[in-house]
Short mmCIF file of C-alpha atoms and ligand atoms in Angstrom, two decimals:
data_model
loop_
_atom_site.label_atom_id
_atom_site.label_comp_id
_atom_site.label_asym_id
_atom_site.label_seq_id
_atom_site.Cartn_x
_atom_site.Cartn_y
_atom_site.Cartn_z
CA MET A 12 -195.78 98.74 199.53
CA ILE A 13 -194.23 95.70 197.90
CA VAL A 14 -192.17 95.16 201.02
CA VAL A 15 -195.25 95.24 203.20
CA VAL A 16 -197.04 92.72 201.04
CA GLN A 17 -194.03 90.46 201.04
CA CYS A 18 -193.66 90.62 204.78
CA HIS A 19 -197.28 89.80 205.17
CA ILE A 20 -196.99 86.66 203.11
CA ILE A 21 -193.97 85.47 205.02
CA ARG A 22 -195.59 86.42 208.28
CA ASN A 23 -198.61 84.28 207.52
CA ALA A 24 -196.44 81.43 206.44
CA GLY A 25 -194.53 82.01 209.62
CA ALA A 26 -196.97 80.47 211.98
CA ILE A 27 -196.31 76.77 211.64
CA LYS A 28 -199.38 75.35 213.28
CA PRO A 29 -199.45 71.67 214.10
CA THR A 30 -200.94 69.94 211.08
CA ALA A 31 -203.36 67.08 211.37
CA ALA A 32 -200.51 64.83 210.34
CA ASP A 33 -198.26 66.15 213.11
CA LEU A 34 -200.91 65.43 215.66
CA ALA A 35 -202.12 62.12 214.32
CA SER A 36 -200.97 59.08 216.21
CA ALA A 37 -197.45 58.32 215.16
CA GLY A 38 -198.09 55.11 213.25
CA GLU A 39 -200.56 56.60 210.80
CA SER A 40 -199.01 60.01 210.36
CA SER A 41 -197.45 60.64 207.00
CA ALA A 42 -195.46 63.61 208.28
CA VAL A 43 -193.95 61.45 210.95
CA ALA A 44 -193.55 58.34 208.85
CA GLU A 45 -191.74 60.24 206.10
CA PRO A 46 -188.28 60.25 207.70
CA THR A 47 -188.13 56.46 207.83
CA ARG A 48 -187.73 56.36 204.10
CA CYS A 49 -184.56 58.43 204.36
CA LEU A 50 -182.87 55.95 206.66
CA PRO A 51 -180.02 53.97 205.13
CA HIS A 52 -181.81 50.77 204.30
CA SER A 53 -181.54 48.69 201.16
CA THR A 54 -179.31 51.28 199.59
CA PRO A 55 -176.75 50.11 197.02
CA LEU A 56 -174.16 50.41 199.80
CA GLN A 57 -176.18 47.95 201.86
CA GLU A 58 -176.15 45.44 199.04
CA ILE A 59 -172.37 45.60 198.83
CA GLN A 60 -172.16 45.09 202.58
CA ASP A 61 -174.50 42.10 202.39
CA MET A 62 -172.12 40.41 199.99
CA GLU A 63 -168.83 41.28 201.55
CA LYS A 64 -169.07 42.17 205.21
CA GLY A 65 -172.18 40.47 206.39
CA VAL A 66 -175.56 41.74 207.44
CA ARG A 67 -176.44 44.22 210.18
CA ILE A 68 -178.69 42.47 212.65
CA ALA A 69 -181.24 45.31 212.33
CA ASP A 70 -181.55 44.58 208.59
CA LEU A 71 -181.83 40.86 209.25
CA PHE A 72 -184.84 41.35 211.52
CA ARG A 73 -186.36 44.00 209.28
CA ASP A 74 -186.29 41.75 206.18
CA GLU A 75 -186.60 38.35 207.81
CA HIS A 76 -188.36 36.75 204.85
CA LYS A 77 -185.47 37.74 202.60
CA TYR A 78 -182.90 35.96 204.77
CA VAL A 79 -184.72 32.83 205.98
CA GLY A 80 -183.14 29.77 204.35
CA LYS A 81 -180.10 31.76 203.18
CA ARG A 82 -176.48 31.60 204.22
CA THR A 83 -175.70 34.77 206.10
CA LEU A 84 -172.76 36.33 207.87
CA VAL A 85 -173.10 38.47 211.00
CA GLN A 86 -170.57 40.15 213.29
CA GLY A 87 -170.94 41.56 216.76
CA TRP A 88 -170.31 41.19 220.47
CA VAL A 89 -171.45 38.27 222.55
CA ARG A 90 -173.92 39.27 225.23
CA THR A 91 -174.30 35.77 226.69
CA LYS A 92 -173.48 32.18 225.89
CA ARG A 93 -175.34 29.24 227.36
CA ASP A 94 -174.48 25.58 226.78
CA SER A 95 -177.33 23.06 226.87
CA LYS A 96 -177.13 19.43 227.86
CA ALA A 97 -178.31 18.50 224.37
CA GLY A 98 -174.91 19.56 223.00
CA ILE A 99 -175.98 22.96 221.72
CA SER A 100 -174.62 26.35 222.62
CA PHE A 101 -176.90 29.40 222.44
CA ILE A 102 -175.11 32.68 221.79
CA GLU A 103 -176.92 36.02 222.11
CA LEU A 104 -175.17 38.27 219.61
CA ASN A 105 -175.58 42.05 219.45
CA ASP A 106 -174.02 44.30 216.82
CA GLY A 107 -175.41 47.62 218.05
CA SER A 108 -177.54 48.16 214.96
CA CYS A 109 -180.70 47.60 216.97
CA MET A 110 -182.01 46.66 220.39
CA LYS A 111 -182.48 42.99 219.50
CA ASN A 112 -179.91 40.24 219.88
CA LEU A 113 -179.63 37.54 217.26
CA GLN A 114 -179.70 34.02 218.67
CA VAL A 115 -176.88 31.94 217.26
CA ILE A 116 -177.14 28.15 217.51
CA ALA A 117 -173.75 26.44 217.64
CA GLU A 118 -172.94 22.73 218.03
CA LEU A 119 -170.64 21.97 220.95
CA ASP A 120 -168.87 19.22 219.05
CA HIS A 121 -168.85 20.82 215.62
CA PRO A 122 -165.66 19.60 213.83
CA ASP A 123 -164.70 23.09 212.60
CA TYR A 124 -165.18 25.22 215.68
CA SER A 125 -165.73 23.17 218.85
CA GLU A 126 -162.39 24.26 220.35
CA LEU A 127 -162.99 27.91 219.47
CA LEU A 128 -166.55 27.79 220.82
CA LYS A 129 -165.26 26.84 224.27
CA LYS A 130 -163.21 30.05 224.36
CA ILE A 131 -166.07 32.40 223.50
CA THR A 132 -167.13 34.52 226.46
CA THR A 133 -169.44 37.44 227.20
CA GLY A 134 -167.95 40.51 225.54
CA SER A 135 -166.01 38.60 222.85
CA ALA A 136 -166.23 39.95 219.30
CA ILE A 137 -167.08 37.26 216.76
CA MET A 138 -168.15 36.62 213.19
CA VAL A 139 -170.64 33.84 212.49
CA GLU A 140 -171.69 32.36 209.19
CA GLY A 141 -174.59 29.99 208.77
CA ALA A 142 -178.20 29.52 207.72
CA VAL A 143 -181.01 31.73 208.99
CA SER A 144 -184.18 29.91 209.96
CA LEU A 145 -187.46 30.63 211.70
CA SER A 146 -186.90 30.05 215.39
CA PRO A 147 -188.95 27.46 217.28
CA GLY A 148 -187.92 29.06 220.57
CA LYS A 149 -189.75 31.78 222.47
CA GLY A 150 -188.58 35.38 222.36
CA GLN A 151 -187.12 35.52 218.88
CA SER A 152 -188.52 35.16 215.39
CA ILE A 153 -185.37 33.96 213.60
CA GLU A 154 -182.08 32.39 214.57
CA LEU A 155 -178.82 31.53 212.88
CA SER A 156 -177.26 28.06 212.87
CA ALA A 157 -173.51 28.48 212.81
CA ASP A 158 -171.34 26.48 210.47
CA ARG A 159 -168.36 28.80 210.69
CA ILE A 160 -167.21 31.00 213.59
CA HIS A 161 -164.33 33.43 213.79
CA LEU A 162 -163.15 35.05 217.02
CA TYR A 163 -161.93 38.61 216.46
CA GLY A 164 -161.20 39.60 220.03
CA TRP A 165 -161.58 37.68 223.24
CA ALA A 166 -162.77 39.26 226.51
CA ASP A 167 -161.33 37.75 229.68
CA PRO A 168 -164.29 36.88 231.92
CA ALA A 169 -162.16 37.50 234.99
CA LEU A 170 -161.60 41.10 233.90
CA TYR A 171 -164.38 42.18 231.52
CA PRO A 172 -166.50 44.63 233.55
CA LEU A 173 -169.83 44.04 231.78
CA GLN A 174 -170.97 40.65 232.95
CA LYS A 175 -174.60 39.65 232.58
CA LYS A 176 -176.22 41.53 235.43
CA ARG A 177 -177.58 45.01 235.97
CA HIS A 178 -174.94 47.61 236.68
CA SER A 179 -175.64 50.97 238.31
CA PHE A 180 -175.47 54.07 236.10
CA GLU A 181 -172.82 55.51 238.42
CA TYR A 182 -170.62 52.49 237.83
CA LEU A 183 -171.20 52.60 234.07
CA ARG A 184 -170.07 56.25 233.93
CA GLN A 185 -166.64 55.12 235.09
CA ILE A 186 -166.44 52.77 232.12
CA ALA A 187 -167.81 55.13 229.46
CA HIS A 188 -165.56 53.34 226.93
CA LEU A 189 -167.56 50.13 227.41
CA ARG A 190 -171.00 51.33 228.49
CA PRO A 191 -172.40 51.77 224.93
CA ARG A 192 -172.39 47.96 224.83
CA THR A 193 -175.14 47.89 227.46
CA ASN A 194 -178.81 47.90 226.51
CA THR A 195 -179.61 51.26 228.10
CA ILE A 196 -176.69 53.30 226.81
CA GLY A 197 -176.83 51.66 223.37
CA ALA A 198 -180.55 52.40 223.11
CA ALA A 199 -180.02 56.00 224.25
CA ALA A 200 -177.36 56.45 221.56
CA ARG A 201 -179.69 55.19 218.84
CA VAL A 202 -182.56 57.41 220.00
CA ARG A 203 -180.21 60.39 220.18
CA ASN A 204 -179.05 59.68 216.63
CA ARG A 205 -182.60 59.44 215.33
CA LEU A 206 -183.66 62.66 217.08
CA SER A 207 -180.63 64.58 215.82
CA PHE A 208 -181.50 63.58 212.27
CA ALA A 209 -185.19 64.39 212.86
CA ILE A 210 -184.25 67.87 214.07
CA HIS A 211 -182.54 68.58 210.76
CA GLN A 212 -185.39 67.01 208.82
CA PHE A 213 -187.99 69.11 210.62
CA PHE A 214 -186.24 72.39 209.92
CA GLN A 215 -185.23 71.54 206.38
CA ILE A 216 -188.81 70.56 205.52
CA HIS A 217 -190.05 73.88 206.94
CA GLY A 218 -187.64 76.08 204.99
CA PHE A 219 -185.00 76.78 207.67
CA HIS A 220 -181.34 77.20 206.80
CA TYR A 221 -178.74 75.46 208.95
CA ILE A 222 -176.20 78.04 210.14
CA HIS A 223 -172.91 77.15 211.85
CA THR A 224 -172.55 79.75 214.57
CA PRO A 225 -169.14 80.07 216.23
CA ILE A 226 -167.93 77.99 219.15
CA ILE A 227 -165.38 80.62 220.23
CA THR A 228 -166.86 84.03 220.90
CA ALA A 229 -166.08 87.33 222.58
CA SER A 230 -169.67 87.89 223.75
CA ASP A 231 -170.09 86.77 227.32
CA CYS A 232 -173.13 88.86 228.25
CA GLU A 233 -175.47 85.93 228.54
CA GLY A 234 -173.51 83.63 230.70
CA ALA A 235 -171.96 86.08 233.12
CA GLY A 236 -169.89 83.90 235.41
CA GLU A 237 -170.89 80.76 233.54
CA THR A 238 -168.47 80.96 230.65
CA PHE A 239 -165.35 78.94 229.93
CA ARG A 240 -162.44 81.12 228.94
CA VAL A 241 -160.44 80.34 225.80
CA THR A 242 -156.81 81.33 226.08
CA THR A 243 -153.32 80.33 225.00
CA LEU A 244 -151.75 82.12 227.96
CA ASP A 245 -149.74 79.95 230.31
CA PRO A 246 -151.16 80.19 233.85
CA ALA A 247 -147.69 79.32 235.14
CA GLN A 248 -146.29 82.44 233.44
CA PRO A 249 -148.56 85.38 234.24
CA ALA A 250 -148.25 88.58 232.17
CA PRO A 251 -145.98 91.23 233.66
CA GLU A 252 -147.80 93.43 236.13
CA GLY A 253 -149.46 96.62 234.97
CA GLY A 254 -149.73 95.74 231.26
CA ASP A 255 -152.84 94.52 229.42
CA PRO A 256 -152.82 90.79 230.20
CA TYR A 257 -154.65 90.03 226.93
CA MET A 258 -152.08 91.75 224.70
CA SER A 259 -150.16 88.52 224.26
CA ASP A 260 -153.22 86.27 224.25
CA PHE A 261 -154.31 84.59 221.01
CA PHE A 262 -157.21 86.93 220.19
CA ALA A 263 -155.69 89.95 221.98
CA ARG A 264 -158.92 90.18 223.99
CA PRO A 265 -160.99 87.95 226.28
CA ALA A 266 -162.59 85.02 224.46
CA PHE A 267 -164.98 82.31 225.61
CA LEU A 268 -166.71 79.10 224.59
CA THR A 269 -170.22 79.92 223.42
CA VAL A 270 -173.14 79.69 225.84
CA SER A 271 -175.63 80.13 222.96
CA GLY A 272 -175.56 80.73 219.21
CA GLN A 273 -178.60 83.00 219.37
CA LEU A 274 -177.05 86.41 218.81
CA GLN A 275 -175.23 85.21 215.69
CA ALA A 276 -178.30 83.27 214.53
CA GLU A 277 -180.23 86.55 214.68
CA ILE A 278 -177.80 88.01 212.14
CA TYR A 279 -178.64 85.27 209.66
CA ALA A 280 -182.37 85.26 210.43
CA LEU A 281 -182.38 88.94 209.45
CA ALA A 282 -180.99 87.94 206.06
CA LEU A 283 -182.21 84.41 205.34
CA GLY A 284 -185.57 84.49 207.13
CA ARG A 285 -185.64 81.21 208.99
CA VAL A 286 -182.44 79.70 210.34
CA TYR A 287 -181.29 77.29 213.02
CA THR A 288 -178.08 76.33 214.70
CA PHE A 289 -177.50 72.95 216.29
CA GLY A 290 -174.23 72.45 218.06
CA PRO A 291 -172.25 72.08 221.26
CA THR A 292 -172.81 74.70 223.94
CA PHE A 293 -170.79 75.30 227.07
CA ARG A 294 -171.73 76.53 230.52
CA ALA A 295 -169.48 76.46 233.54
CA GLU A 296 -172.42 75.93 235.88
CA ASN A 297 -171.03 74.78 239.13
CA SER A 298 -174.13 72.84 239.97
CA ASN A 299 -174.31 69.08 240.21
CA THR A 300 -177.88 68.47 239.14
CA SER A 301 -179.41 65.67 237.10
CA ARG A 302 -180.24 68.13 234.26
CA HIS A 303 -177.13 70.30 233.84
CA LEU A 304 -173.99 69.56 231.86
CA ALA A 305 -170.95 71.75 231.23
CA GLU A 306 -171.08 70.69 227.55
CA PHE A 307 -174.45 70.05 225.93
CA TRP A 308 -176.07 70.29 222.51
CA MET A 309 -178.53 73.05 221.80
CA VAL A 310 -180.92 73.52 218.90
CA GLU A 311 -181.67 77.19 218.28
CA PRO A 312 -184.12 78.25 215.57
CA GLU A 313 -184.41 81.98 214.87
CA MET A 314 -187.17 83.37 212.66
CA ALA A 315 -187.68 86.77 211.07
CA PHE A 316 -191.32 88.00 211.10
CA PHE A 317 -192.27 85.65 213.97
CA ASP A 318 -193.88 87.04 217.10
CA LEU A 319 -194.07 85.22 220.45
CA GLU A 320 -197.23 83.37 219.47
CA ASP A 321 -195.63 82.06 216.27
CA ASP A 322 -192.57 81.08 218.33
CA LEU A 323 -194.76 79.08 220.74
CA ASP A 324 -196.57 77.40 217.86
CA LEU A 325 -193.30 76.39 216.31
CA ALA A 326 -191.90 75.06 219.59
CA GLN A 327 -195.02 73.02 220.18
CA THR A 328 -195.14 71.57 216.67
CA PHE A 329 -191.43 70.82 216.85
CA ILE A 330 -191.62 68.89 220.13
CA LYS A 331 -194.68 66.96 218.99
CA ASN A 332 -192.96 66.04 215.77
CA LEU A 333 -189.87 64.77 217.59
CA VAL A 334 -191.95 62.75 220.03
CA GLY A 335 -193.83 61.28 217.05
CA VAL A 336 -190.59 60.31 215.33
CA ALA A 337 -189.37 58.55 218.47
CA LEU A 338 -192.68 56.68 218.91
CA ASN A 339 -192.61 55.66 215.28
CA ASP A 340 -188.98 54.87 214.63
CA CYS A 341 -187.55 53.87 218.03
CA GLN A 342 -190.22 51.42 219.17
CA ASP A 343 -187.90 48.74 220.50
CA GLU A 344 -185.84 51.29 222.43
CA LEU A 345 -188.91 52.96 223.96
CA GLU A 346 -190.35 49.57 224.90
CA PHE A 347 -187.09 48.77 226.63
CA PHE A 348 -187.15 52.08 228.54
CA ALA A 349 -190.78 51.47 229.50
CA ARG A 350 -189.85 48.04 230.85
CA PHE A 351 -186.79 49.03 232.84
CA ILE A 352 -186.95 52.77 233.49
CA GLU A 353 -190.40 54.37 233.34
CA PRO A 354 -193.47 52.12 233.06
CA GLU A 355 -195.76 54.97 231.93
CA LEU A 356 -193.38 56.18 229.22
CA THR A 357 -195.35 55.40 226.07
CA GLY A 358 -198.62 56.77 227.44
CA ARG A 359 -196.90 59.95 228.54
CA LEU A 360 -195.31 60.42 225.11
CA GLN A 361 -198.52 59.67 223.26
CA ALA A 362 -200.33 62.25 225.38
CA ALA A 363 -197.61 64.81 224.67
CA ALA A 364 -197.88 64.14 220.93
CA GLU A 365 -201.65 64.46 220.89
CA SER A 366 -202.83 67.07 223.39
CA ALA A 367 -202.27 70.82 223.13
CA PHE A 368 -199.74 72.30 225.53
CA GLU A 369 -201.08 74.48 228.35
CA ILE A 370 -200.05 78.13 227.88
CA ILE A 371 -200.10 80.44 230.92
CA THR A 372 -198.45 83.72 231.83
CA TYR A 373 -195.76 84.00 234.47
CA THR A 374 -198.21 86.01 236.59
CA GLU A 375 -200.80 83.23 236.36
CA ALA A 376 -198.13 80.67 237.25
CA ILE A 377 -197.22 82.62 240.39
CA ASP A 378 -200.92 82.82 241.37
CA ILE A 379 -201.36 79.07 240.93
CA LEU A 380 -198.25 78.34 242.99
CA ILE A 381 -199.30 80.69 245.80
CA LYS A 382 -202.83 79.27 245.90
CA SER A 383 -201.49 75.70 245.90
CA LYS A 384 -200.42 76.00 249.57
CA GLU A 385 -197.64 73.56 248.65
CA GLN A 386 -194.47 73.75 250.76
CA PHE A 387 -191.64 74.82 248.43
CA SER A 388 -188.04 75.33 249.50
CA PHE A 389 -187.72 78.51 247.39
CA PRO A 390 -190.08 81.47 247.90
CA VAL A 391 -192.91 82.05 245.43
CA GLU A 392 -193.30 85.75 244.78
CA TRP A 393 -193.83 87.90 241.69
CA GLY A 394 -190.39 88.95 240.49
CA HIS A 395 -188.58 85.81 241.67
CA ASP A 396 -187.35 83.19 239.22
CA LEU A 397 -189.27 79.93 238.97
CA GLN A 398 -187.17 77.14 240.45
CA ALA A 399 -187.10 73.55 239.22
CA GLU A 400 -189.49 72.53 242.03
CA HIS A 401 -192.04 75.16 240.89
CA GLU A 402 -191.69 74.17 237.25
CA ARG A 403 -192.19 70.51 238.02
CA TYR A 404 -195.17 71.19 240.27
CA LEU A 405 -196.90 73.06 237.43
CA THR A 406 -196.23 70.52 234.69
CA GLU A 407 -196.50 67.33 236.78
CA LYS A 408 -199.13 68.08 239.41
CA VAL A 409 -201.31 70.92 238.10
CA PHE A 410 -201.49 70.35 234.33
CA ARG A 411 -199.92 66.90 233.89
CA LYS A 412 -198.68 67.82 230.42
CA PRO A 413 -196.22 70.19 228.74
CA VAL A 414 -196.72 73.80 229.82
CA GLY A 415 -195.60 77.01 228.15
CA ILE A 416 -195.04 79.98 230.47
CA ILE A 417 -194.91 83.43 228.84
CA ASN A 418 -194.33 87.08 229.74
CA PHE A 419 -191.72 86.95 232.51
CA PRO A 420 -190.69 89.95 234.62
CA ARG A 421 -188.34 92.19 232.68
CA SER A 422 -185.87 92.18 235.56
CA LEU A 423 -185.37 88.40 235.35
CA LYS A 424 -184.54 88.15 231.67
CA PRO A 425 -181.68 89.22 229.38
CA PHE A 426 -181.52 92.54 227.53
CA TYR A 427 -182.52 91.19 224.11
CA MET A 428 -186.03 90.05 225.05
CA ARG A 429 -188.82 92.26 223.72
CA VAL A 430 -190.39 94.59 226.28
CA ASN A 431 -194.19 94.18 226.53
CA GLU A 432 -196.63 97.10 226.58
CA ASP A 433 -196.94 96.93 230.37
CA GLU A 434 -193.17 97.72 230.46
CA LYS A 435 -192.88 95.32 233.40
CA THR A 436 -192.67 92.06 231.48
CA VAL A 437 -190.91 90.75 228.40
CA ALA A 438 -192.14 88.46 225.59
CA ALA A 439 -190.29 85.42 226.91
CA MET A 440 -191.37 81.80 226.90
CA ASP A 441 -190.22 78.69 228.74
CA ILE A 442 -191.56 75.25 227.93
CA LEU A 443 -191.71 72.79 230.78
CA VAL A 444 -192.35 69.07 230.53
CA PRO A 445 -193.18 66.46 233.16
CA GLY A 446 -190.12 64.73 234.57
CA THR A 447 -187.58 67.19 233.26
CA GLY A 448 -188.88 70.71 233.86
CA GLU A 449 -187.62 73.37 231.44
CA ILE A 450 -186.57 72.04 228.04
CA ILE A 451 -187.01 75.20 225.97
CA GLY A 452 -186.24 78.83 226.68
CA GLY A 453 -187.03 81.47 224.09
CA SER A 454 -188.46 84.88 223.34
CA GLN A 455 -189.45 87.49 220.84
CA ARG A 456 -186.38 89.70 220.42
CA GLU A 457 -186.36 93.46 220.96
CA GLU A 458 -186.36 94.89 217.43
CA ARG A 459 -186.86 98.59 218.40
CA LEU A 460 -183.57 100.46 218.53
CA GLU A 461 -184.46 102.86 221.35
CA THR A 462 -185.93 100.16 223.58
CA LEU A 463 -182.95 97.89 222.98
CA LEU A 464 -180.51 100.65 223.93
CA GLU A 465 -182.51 101.37 227.08
CA GLN A 466 -182.51 97.68 227.98
CA MET A 467 -178.74 97.56 227.51
CA ARG A 468 -178.29 100.59 229.74
CA LEU A 469 -180.50 99.06 232.43
CA LYS A 470 -178.71 95.73 232.32
CA GLY A 471 -175.21 97.18 232.09
CA VAL A 472 -174.48 95.73 228.65
CA SER A 473 -172.10 97.85 226.61
CA ALA A 474 -173.66 99.05 223.35
CA GLU A 475 -170.14 99.49 222.03
CA ASP A 476 -169.27 95.82 222.52
CA TYR A 477 -172.50 94.82 220.81
CA GLN A 478 -172.38 97.50 218.10
CA TRP A 479 -173.15 94.90 215.42
CA TYR A 480 -176.16 93.66 217.38
CA VAL A 481 -177.43 97.24 217.74
CA GLU A 482 -176.89 97.90 214.02
CA LEU A 483 -179.27 95.10 213.11
CA ARG A 484 -181.93 97.38 214.63
CA GLU A 485 -180.73 100.35 212.60
CA PHE A 486 -180.80 98.68 209.21
CA GLY A 487 -183.93 96.84 208.15
CA SER A 488 -185.02 95.73 211.61
CA VAL A 489 -188.02 93.38 211.79
CA PRO A 490 -189.92 91.56 214.52
CA HIS A 491 -188.23 88.22 215.10
CA SER A 492 -188.21 85.38 217.58
CA GLY A 493 -186.41 82.20 218.48
CA PHE A 494 -185.75 79.62 221.16
CA GLY A 495 -183.21 77.14 222.46
CA LEU A 496 -183.94 73.48 223.06
CA GLY A 497 -181.42 71.39 225.00
CA LEU A 498 -181.01 68.08 223.15
CA GLU A 499 -180.16 66.23 226.36
CA ARG A 500 -183.25 67.56 228.17
CA LEU A 501 -185.32 66.40 225.20
CA MET A 502 -183.60 63.01 225.45
CA GLN A 503 -184.48 62.79 229.15
CA PHE A 504 -188.09 63.63 228.32
CA ILE A 505 -188.34 61.06 225.53
CA THR A 506 -186.45 58.16 227.15
CA GLY A 507 -187.42 58.70 230.78
CA ILE A 508 -183.74 58.35 231.73
CA PRO A 509 -183.49 60.26 235.01
CA ASN A 510 -179.93 61.57 234.86
CA ILE A 511 -178.63 63.73 232.02
CA ARG A 512 -175.24 61.98 232.28
CA GLU A 513 -176.71 58.88 230.61
CA VAL A 514 -178.15 60.58 227.52
CA ILE A 515 -174.88 62.05 226.21
CA PRO A 516 -171.99 59.74 225.29
CA PHE A 517 -169.33 61.54 227.33
CA PRO A 518 -170.77 63.78 230.06
CA ARG A 519 -168.75 66.80 231.21
CA THR A 520 -169.65 67.97 234.71
CA PRO A 521 -167.67 69.68 237.46
CA GLY A 522 -164.57 67.54 238.06
CA HIS A 523 -165.37 65.12 235.24
CA VAL A 524 -163.74 65.34 231.83
CA ASP A 525 -162.51 61.76 231.33
CA PHE A 526 -162.67 59.95 228.02
P1 LIG B 15 -181.98 76.18 233.55
O1 LIG B 15 -182.79 77.26 234.19
O2 LIG B 15 -182.66 74.86 233.51
O3 LIG B 15 -180.57 76.12 234.05
P2 LIG B 15 -181.55 78.08 231.48
O4 LIG B 15 -182.73 78.93 231.70
O5 LIG B 15 -180.22 78.53 231.97
O6 LIG B 15 -181.84 76.60 232.01
P3 LIG B 15 -181.53 78.69 228.69
O7 LIG B 15 -180.45 79.68 228.74
O8 LIG B 15 -182.92 79.15 228.53
O9 LIG B 15 -181.42 77.72 229.93
O10 LIG B 15 -181.13 77.60 227.56
C1 LIG B 15 -182.09 77.00 226.69
C2 LIG B 15 -182.19 75.52 226.93
O11 LIG B 15 -180.90 74.90 226.95
C3 LIG B 15 -182.79 75.12 228.27
O12 LIG B 15 -184.18 75.18 228.22
C4 LIG B 15 -182.28 73.71 228.44
O13 LIG B 15 -183.04 72.81 227.64
C5 LIG B 15 -180.91 73.77 227.83
N1 LIG B 15 -179.87 73.94 228.85
C6 LIG B 15 -179.49 75.09 229.45
N2 LIG B 15 -178.46 74.90 230.29
C7 LIG B 15 -178.16 73.58 230.22
C8 LIG B 15 -177.16 72.76 230.83
N3 LIG B 15 -176.26 73.27 231.68
N4 LIG B 15 -177.13 71.45 230.52
C9 LIG B 15 -178.03 70.92 229.65
N5 LIG B 15 -178.98 71.65 229.03
C10 LIG B 15 -179.06 72.96 229.31
MN1 LIG B 16 -184.30 79.37 230.31
#
């Protein structure tokens, strides 16, 4: 009896519905504004840095009034330098702390640095000391008048690849060691940082425990054919014929890089209630698309006592919260993306943060696609997987907002998804967003021992290999659910950046593992 009561309480707490604060427009929302206070800003460490190492340009702009009229020291990389006829040189300095450049005013014939100033080029790393003042010029609020300049490292203009012009993303990928110094890649890195932190904040605030699931695993059921093998065997020296080739391998059995931390997260959910993993994930997908990487970062919450509806609620609240954080805390970056990448970006994000997602069943989705009379390259038929073109049609053309699709055919989905009463479908969910397609895949997990064993038989998964997974259904099994969100897909959705290779610092794709 006590157990039942307890479960009931947790179950009710389980459904994390979007709160008014989550849904409120980002600027006014306390739930969204909260994280800002946790950012390193005016901490004691910052004060020490102010005295000794100079000021981050982000802090300078944030606390302008504090710095105007004061001697200040900044350090960064020169974006451009322009000499005026009036004997003044204007340097646009960026230190990566924010989108904005600081305008440095230097005198061409200054007795202390006129020779040095001539040498400074785009890409050079410098330190500048001088007084901060309100800027009379357009485009910036404050500027710094240099009375001391130090050149850390020069960049030869004949060789430095990032001159002041727009470079193609393809070109920038070849210089991934320099591309974070561009506006787009720098901005993407800052948004990615803020979202990663927000993901932890969201789960920690809602009582989830962060679990480190393994990177090396022996379970390969999920990614049949898509797994990277982990081995210390030398391909140049194959094992003698006839014997077990794995006998002399490190783990004495086949091992792989993880394609998902879900199965291990389930173990901890069935002990700690609400957990999440957030880490690198590997899939040897041999497809060169704009939304697949061989190495990507996945966020996987797993919740005991959650059914599919609770899972959907959580996913929706989670995405809205992250969009709100970006709108609130990454304004300069989003403005930049709206200017140069996707003009409608802010409106699209605001709509996603405010309106409820559309939830339809797989069967309804198939009906809509058939009735659409649209020419698709892949067939639309009950029992066939939805392809990217179908997903995008639904979320971009039909509903024009994020869409959750539930209850997929049992035959399409892995063994662990919970079989629905119709016995033809499983309690699965995919969340699709305009521009990107699927960003979340999840399900309620099969908690009934007999049904799980039958599913394993049907799908050819060995119950012996997954004995531990089966045992979770023998000892204290409970309904539970979870999902996986690809961080890079979320980044594409939030920044509007079309290719996934630009939202991760070092993309790994077929044939590409440089840097
Ligand atoms: P897709 O059908 O788009 O290939 P999937 O159905 O194989 O994705 P899941 O196994 O459901 O993906 O993984 C959960 C989430 O992880 C996806 O919704 C997506 O956001 C992300 N994801 C999956 N594969 C990749 C990949 N190769 N690169 C980047 N993100 C990925
Ligand atoms: Mn999926």
